[in-house]
Short mmCIF file of C-alpha atoms and ligand atoms in Angstrom, two decimals:
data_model
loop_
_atom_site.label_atom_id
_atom_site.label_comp_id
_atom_site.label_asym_id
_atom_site.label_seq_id
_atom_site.Cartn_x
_atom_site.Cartn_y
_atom_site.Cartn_z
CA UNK A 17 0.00 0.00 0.00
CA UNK A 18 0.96 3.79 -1.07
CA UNK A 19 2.59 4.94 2.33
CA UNK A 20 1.70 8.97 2.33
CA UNK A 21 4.29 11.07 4.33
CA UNK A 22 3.79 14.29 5.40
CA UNK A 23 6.75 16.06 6.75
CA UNK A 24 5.91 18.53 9.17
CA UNK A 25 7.17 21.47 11.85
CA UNK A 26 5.27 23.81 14.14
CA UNK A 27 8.30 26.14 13.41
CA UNK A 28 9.73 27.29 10.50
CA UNK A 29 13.13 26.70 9.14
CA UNK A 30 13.69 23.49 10.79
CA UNK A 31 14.77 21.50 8.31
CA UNK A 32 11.78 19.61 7.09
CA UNK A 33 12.48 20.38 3.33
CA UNK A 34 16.40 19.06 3.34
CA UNK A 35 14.98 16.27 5.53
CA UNK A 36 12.34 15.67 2.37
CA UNK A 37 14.72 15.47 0.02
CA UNK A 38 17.22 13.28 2.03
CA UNK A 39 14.98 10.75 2.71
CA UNK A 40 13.48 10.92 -0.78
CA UNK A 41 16.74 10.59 -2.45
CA UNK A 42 17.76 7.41 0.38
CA UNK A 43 14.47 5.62 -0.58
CA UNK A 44 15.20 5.93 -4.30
CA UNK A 45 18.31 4.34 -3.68
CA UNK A 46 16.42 1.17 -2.15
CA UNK A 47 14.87 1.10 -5.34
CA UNK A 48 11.35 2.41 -3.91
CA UNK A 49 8.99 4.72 -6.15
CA UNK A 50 8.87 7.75 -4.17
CA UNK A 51 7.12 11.34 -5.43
CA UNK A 52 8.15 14.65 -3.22
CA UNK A 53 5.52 17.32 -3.30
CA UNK A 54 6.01 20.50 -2.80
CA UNK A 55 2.65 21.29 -0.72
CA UNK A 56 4.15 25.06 1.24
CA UNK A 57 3.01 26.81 -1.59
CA UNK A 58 3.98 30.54 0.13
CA UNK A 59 7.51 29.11 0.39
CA UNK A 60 8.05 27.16 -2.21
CA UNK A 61 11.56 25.62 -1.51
CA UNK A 62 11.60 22.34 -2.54
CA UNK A 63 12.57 23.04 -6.01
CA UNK A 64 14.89 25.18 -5.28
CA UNK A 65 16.95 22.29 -3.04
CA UNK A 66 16.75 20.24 -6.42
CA UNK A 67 17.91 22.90 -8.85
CA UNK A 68 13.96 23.18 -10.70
CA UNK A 69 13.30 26.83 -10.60
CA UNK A 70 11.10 27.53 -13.52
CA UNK A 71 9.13 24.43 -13.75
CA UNK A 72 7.01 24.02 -17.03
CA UNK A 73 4.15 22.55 -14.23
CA UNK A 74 3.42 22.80 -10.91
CA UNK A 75 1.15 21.90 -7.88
CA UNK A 76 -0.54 25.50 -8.32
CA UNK A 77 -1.69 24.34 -11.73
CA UNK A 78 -3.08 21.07 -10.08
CA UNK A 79 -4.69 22.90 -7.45
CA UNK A 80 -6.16 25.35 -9.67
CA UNK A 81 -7.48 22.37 -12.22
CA UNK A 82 -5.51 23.74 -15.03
CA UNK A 83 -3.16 20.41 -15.03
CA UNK A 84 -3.31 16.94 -13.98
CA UNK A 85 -0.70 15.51 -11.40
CA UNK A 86 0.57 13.18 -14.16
CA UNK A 87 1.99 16.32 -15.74
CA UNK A 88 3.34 17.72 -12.88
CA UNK A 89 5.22 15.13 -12.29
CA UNK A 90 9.11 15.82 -13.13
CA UNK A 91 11.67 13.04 -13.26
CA UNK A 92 14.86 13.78 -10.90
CA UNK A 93 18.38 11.77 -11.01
CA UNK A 94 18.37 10.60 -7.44
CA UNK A 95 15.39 7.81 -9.11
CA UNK A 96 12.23 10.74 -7.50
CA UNK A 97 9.22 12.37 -8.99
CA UNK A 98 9.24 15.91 -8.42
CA UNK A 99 5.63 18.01 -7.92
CA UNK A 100 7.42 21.21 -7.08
CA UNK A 101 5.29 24.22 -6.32
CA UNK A 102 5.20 28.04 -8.07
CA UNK A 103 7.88 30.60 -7.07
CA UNK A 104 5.28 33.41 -8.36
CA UNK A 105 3.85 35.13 -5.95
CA UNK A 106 0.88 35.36 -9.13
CA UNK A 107 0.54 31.44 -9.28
CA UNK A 108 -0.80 31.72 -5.55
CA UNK A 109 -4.68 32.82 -6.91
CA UNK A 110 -6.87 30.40 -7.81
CA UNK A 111 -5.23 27.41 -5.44
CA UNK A 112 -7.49 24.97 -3.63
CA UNK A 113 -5.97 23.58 -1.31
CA UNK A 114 -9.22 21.10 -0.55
CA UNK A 115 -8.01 19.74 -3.74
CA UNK A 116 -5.02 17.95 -2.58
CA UNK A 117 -5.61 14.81 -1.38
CA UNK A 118 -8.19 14.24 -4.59
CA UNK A 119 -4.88 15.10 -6.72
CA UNK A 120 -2.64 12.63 -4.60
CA UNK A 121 -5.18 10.00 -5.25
CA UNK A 122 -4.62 10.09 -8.43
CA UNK A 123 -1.02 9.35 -8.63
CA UNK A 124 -0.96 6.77 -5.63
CA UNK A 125 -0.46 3.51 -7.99
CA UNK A 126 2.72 4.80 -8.97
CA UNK A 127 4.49 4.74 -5.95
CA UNK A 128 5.65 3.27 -2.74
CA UNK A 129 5.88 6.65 -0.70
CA UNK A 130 4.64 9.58 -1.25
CA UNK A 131 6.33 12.35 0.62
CA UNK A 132 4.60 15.91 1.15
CA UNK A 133 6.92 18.99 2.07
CA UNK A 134 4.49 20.69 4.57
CA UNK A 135 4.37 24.69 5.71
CA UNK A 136 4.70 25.51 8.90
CA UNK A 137 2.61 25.74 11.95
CA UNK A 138 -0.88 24.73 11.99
CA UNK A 139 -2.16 27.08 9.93
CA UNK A 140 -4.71 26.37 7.05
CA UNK A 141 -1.58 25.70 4.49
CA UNK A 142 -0.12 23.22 6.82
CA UNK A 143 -3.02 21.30 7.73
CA UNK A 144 -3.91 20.92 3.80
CA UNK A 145 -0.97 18.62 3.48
CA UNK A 146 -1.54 16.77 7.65
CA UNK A 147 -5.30 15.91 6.25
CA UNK A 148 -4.16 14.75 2.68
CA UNK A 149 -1.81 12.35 4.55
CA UNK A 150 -1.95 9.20 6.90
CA UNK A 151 1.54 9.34 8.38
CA UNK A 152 3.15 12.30 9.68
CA UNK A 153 7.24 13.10 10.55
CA UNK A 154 8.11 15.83 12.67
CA UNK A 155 11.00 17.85 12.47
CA UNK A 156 12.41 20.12 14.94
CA UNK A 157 15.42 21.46 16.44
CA UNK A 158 16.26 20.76 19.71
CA UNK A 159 15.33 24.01 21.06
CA UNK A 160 12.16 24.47 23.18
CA UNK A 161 10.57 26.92 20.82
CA UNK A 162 10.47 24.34 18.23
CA UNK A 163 9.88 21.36 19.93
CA UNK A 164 6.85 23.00 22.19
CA UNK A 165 5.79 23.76 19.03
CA UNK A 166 6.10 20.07 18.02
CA UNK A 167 3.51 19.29 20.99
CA UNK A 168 0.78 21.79 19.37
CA UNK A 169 1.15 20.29 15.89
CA UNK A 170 1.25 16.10 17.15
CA UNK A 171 -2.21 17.30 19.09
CA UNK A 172 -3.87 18.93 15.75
CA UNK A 173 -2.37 15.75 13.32
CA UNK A 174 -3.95 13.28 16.29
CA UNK A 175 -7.43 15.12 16.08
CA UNK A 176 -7.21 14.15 12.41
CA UNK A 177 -6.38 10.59 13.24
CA UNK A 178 -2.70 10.83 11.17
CA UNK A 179 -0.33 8.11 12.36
CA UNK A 180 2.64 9.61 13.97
CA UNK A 181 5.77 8.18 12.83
CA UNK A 182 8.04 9.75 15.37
CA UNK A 183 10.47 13.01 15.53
CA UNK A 184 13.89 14.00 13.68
CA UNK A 185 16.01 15.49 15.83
CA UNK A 186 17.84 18.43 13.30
CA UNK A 187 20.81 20.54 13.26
CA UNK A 188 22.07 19.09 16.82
CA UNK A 189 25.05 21.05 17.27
CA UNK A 190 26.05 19.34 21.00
CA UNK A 191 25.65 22.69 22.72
CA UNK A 192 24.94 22.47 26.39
CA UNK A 193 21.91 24.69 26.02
CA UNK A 194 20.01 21.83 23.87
CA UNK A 195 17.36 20.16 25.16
CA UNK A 196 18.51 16.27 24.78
CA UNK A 197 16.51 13.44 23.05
CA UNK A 198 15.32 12.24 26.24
CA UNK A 199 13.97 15.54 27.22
CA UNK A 200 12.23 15.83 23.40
CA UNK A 201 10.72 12.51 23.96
CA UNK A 202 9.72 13.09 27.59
CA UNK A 203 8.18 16.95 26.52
CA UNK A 204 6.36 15.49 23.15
CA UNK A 205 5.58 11.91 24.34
CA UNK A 206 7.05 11.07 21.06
CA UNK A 207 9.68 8.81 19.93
CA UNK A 208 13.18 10.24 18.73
CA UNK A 209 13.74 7.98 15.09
CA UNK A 210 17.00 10.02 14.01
CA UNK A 211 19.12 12.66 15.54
CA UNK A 212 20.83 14.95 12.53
CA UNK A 213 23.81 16.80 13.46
CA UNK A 214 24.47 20.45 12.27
CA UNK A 215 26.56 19.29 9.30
CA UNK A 216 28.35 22.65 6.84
CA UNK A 217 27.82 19.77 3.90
CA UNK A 218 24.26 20.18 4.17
CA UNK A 219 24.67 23.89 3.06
CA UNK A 220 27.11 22.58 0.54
CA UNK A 221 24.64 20.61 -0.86
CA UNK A 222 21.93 23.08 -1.45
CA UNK A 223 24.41 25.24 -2.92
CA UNK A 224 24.73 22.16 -5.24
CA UNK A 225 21.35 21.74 -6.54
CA UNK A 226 21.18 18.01 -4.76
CA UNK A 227 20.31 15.89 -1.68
CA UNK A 228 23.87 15.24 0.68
CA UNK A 229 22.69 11.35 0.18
CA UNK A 230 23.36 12.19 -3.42
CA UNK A 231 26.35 14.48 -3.22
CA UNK A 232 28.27 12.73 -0.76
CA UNK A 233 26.53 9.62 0.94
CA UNK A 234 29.62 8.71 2.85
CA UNK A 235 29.17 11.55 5.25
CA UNK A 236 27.62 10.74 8.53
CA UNK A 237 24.46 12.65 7.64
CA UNK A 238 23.45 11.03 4.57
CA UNK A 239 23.90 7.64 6.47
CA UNK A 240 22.12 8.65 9.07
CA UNK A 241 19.31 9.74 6.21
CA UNK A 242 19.91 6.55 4.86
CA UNK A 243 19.47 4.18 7.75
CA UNK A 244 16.63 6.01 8.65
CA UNK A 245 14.79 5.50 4.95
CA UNK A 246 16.16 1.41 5.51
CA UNK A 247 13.70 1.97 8.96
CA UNK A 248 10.99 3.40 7.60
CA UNK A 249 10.50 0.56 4.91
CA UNK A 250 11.86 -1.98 7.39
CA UNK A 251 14.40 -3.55 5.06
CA UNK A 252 18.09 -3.84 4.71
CA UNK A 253 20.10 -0.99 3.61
CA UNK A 254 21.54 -1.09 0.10
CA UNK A 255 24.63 -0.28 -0.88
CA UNK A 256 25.50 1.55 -4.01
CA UNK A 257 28.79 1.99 -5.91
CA UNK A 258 30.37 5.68 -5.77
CA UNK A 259 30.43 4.65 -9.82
CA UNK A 260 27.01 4.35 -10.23
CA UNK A 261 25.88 7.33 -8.44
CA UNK A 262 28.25 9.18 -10.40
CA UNK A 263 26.77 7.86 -13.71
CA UNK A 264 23.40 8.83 -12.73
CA UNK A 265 24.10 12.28 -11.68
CA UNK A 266 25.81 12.62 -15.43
CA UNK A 267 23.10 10.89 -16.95
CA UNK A 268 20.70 14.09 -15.30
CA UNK A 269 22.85 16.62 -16.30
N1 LIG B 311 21.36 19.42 9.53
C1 LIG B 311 21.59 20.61 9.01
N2 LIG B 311 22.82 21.17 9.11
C2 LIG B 311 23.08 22.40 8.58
N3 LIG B 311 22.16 23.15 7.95
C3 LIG B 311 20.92 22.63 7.81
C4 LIG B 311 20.57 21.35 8.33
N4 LIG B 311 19.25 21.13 8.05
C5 LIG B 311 18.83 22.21 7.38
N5 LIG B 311 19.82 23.11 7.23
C6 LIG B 311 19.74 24.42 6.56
O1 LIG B 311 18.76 25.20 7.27
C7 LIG B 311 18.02 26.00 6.35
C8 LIG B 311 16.53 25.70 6.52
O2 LIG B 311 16.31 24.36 6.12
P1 LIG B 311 14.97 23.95 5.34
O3 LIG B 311 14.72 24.86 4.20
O4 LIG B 311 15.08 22.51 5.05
O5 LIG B 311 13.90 24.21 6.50
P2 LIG B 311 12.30 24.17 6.42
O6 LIG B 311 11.80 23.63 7.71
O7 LIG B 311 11.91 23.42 5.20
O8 LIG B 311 11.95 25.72 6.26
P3 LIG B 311 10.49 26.32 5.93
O9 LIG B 311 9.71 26.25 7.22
O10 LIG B 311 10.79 27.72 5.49
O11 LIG B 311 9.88 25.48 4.86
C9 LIG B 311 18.55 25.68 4.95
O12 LIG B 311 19.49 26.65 4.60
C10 LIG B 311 19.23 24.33 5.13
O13 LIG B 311 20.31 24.14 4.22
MG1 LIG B 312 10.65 24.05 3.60
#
């Protein structure tokens, strides 16, 4: 069955879109079908982290009934379908966001996961993509701002009966004044499934155009991203030749 994901924050700038693309990538590598949409249509990042900035078609035209999802759908090198979202401020009339799950529905055969970049908070934008999903992963910081903000969001997704698939920890920089993953778990009454360090080759990877699993998976990150996808699925995780992922970013470009 079509596993849909939605990745979600009560803060902003978390990390939920480089964790979207991370995992994405890591479950393309284990050979999964796996679609990433971009559903914060105010801040449309997600194309931007892939290097798609003037997409031909985009969730706005599926939301306004001008396109199907079929031909939104754009094919990235990492193995993902791409439904980015409108970087004009323009493409924002006309959106229904009540439309989204009907548009999902219609591209669920195709894939194992479906993975939705979410807005923040709990706002009408965010909750589109909570109630168009069944599973939900939170990311936050481990900072109390962001996590209490983590306890608002897990009681609006439970309301809407969305499994909870547990919290990654992000940007963890070791600082003393960082609430630890016991704490998180003890505050939210949810489980910690991955604990992301601060890591300067995330940036470097955005500035890239690509997922770190891509760029460099042999960085403690990307396995992290990595074991995590093997988790999620509950199989092995695969190995793949520095060769082939080589070839296949080539093969994109
Ligand atoms: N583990 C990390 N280490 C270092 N930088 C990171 C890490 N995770 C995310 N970042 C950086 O933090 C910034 C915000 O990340 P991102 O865009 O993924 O957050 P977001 O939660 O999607 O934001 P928004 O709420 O605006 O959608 C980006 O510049 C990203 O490269
Ligand atoms: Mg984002």
């Amino acid at each position: 069955m079509t596993r849909v994901i939605s990745v979600f924050s009560g803060k902003g700038g978390v990390g939920k879109t480089t964790v979207a693309v991370n995992l994405g990538a890591a479950l393309a590598r284990m050979k999964k079908n796996v679609t990433l949409i971009d559903c914060n249509l105010t801040a449309s990042h997600l194309g931007l982290h892939l290097g798609m900035y003037n997409p031909r078609s985009t969730l706005n035209h599926v939301l306004r009934e001008e396109h199907s999802m079929e031909e939104a759908l754009h094919d990235h090198f990492t193995g993902m379908k791409i439904v980015p979202a409108s970087l004009s401020l323009k493409d924002l009339h006309g959106t229904d966001l009540t439309k989204l799950r009907h548009a999902i529905n219609t591209i669920m055969h195709k894939n194992d996961v479906i993975m939705l970049d979410s807005a923040p908070g709990i706002g009408r934008e965010a909750m589109a993509s909570i109630s168009a999903s069944n599973e939900v992963l939170y990311v936050t910081t481990p900072h109390v701002p962001a996590v209490m903000d983590i306890v608002r969001s897990h009681e609006v997704a439970s309301e809407l009966g969305v499994e909870p698939l547990g919290i990654i920890l992000n940007m963890i920089n070791k600082d003393k004044h960082e609430m630890t993953k016991d704490e998180v778990e003890h505050l939210t009454g949810l489980p910690v499934i991955a604990s992301i360090p601060y890591d300067k080759n995330i940036r470097k990877s955005l500035a890239m155009k690509m997922p770190l699993v891509s760029y460099n998976p042999g960085t403690d990150t990307s396995k992290a991203f990595i074991k995590l996808a093997s988790e999620l699925m509950g199989e092995e995780i695969i190995k793949e030749s520095g060769l082939f992922s080589i070839l296949k970013r080539m093969r994109f470009w």
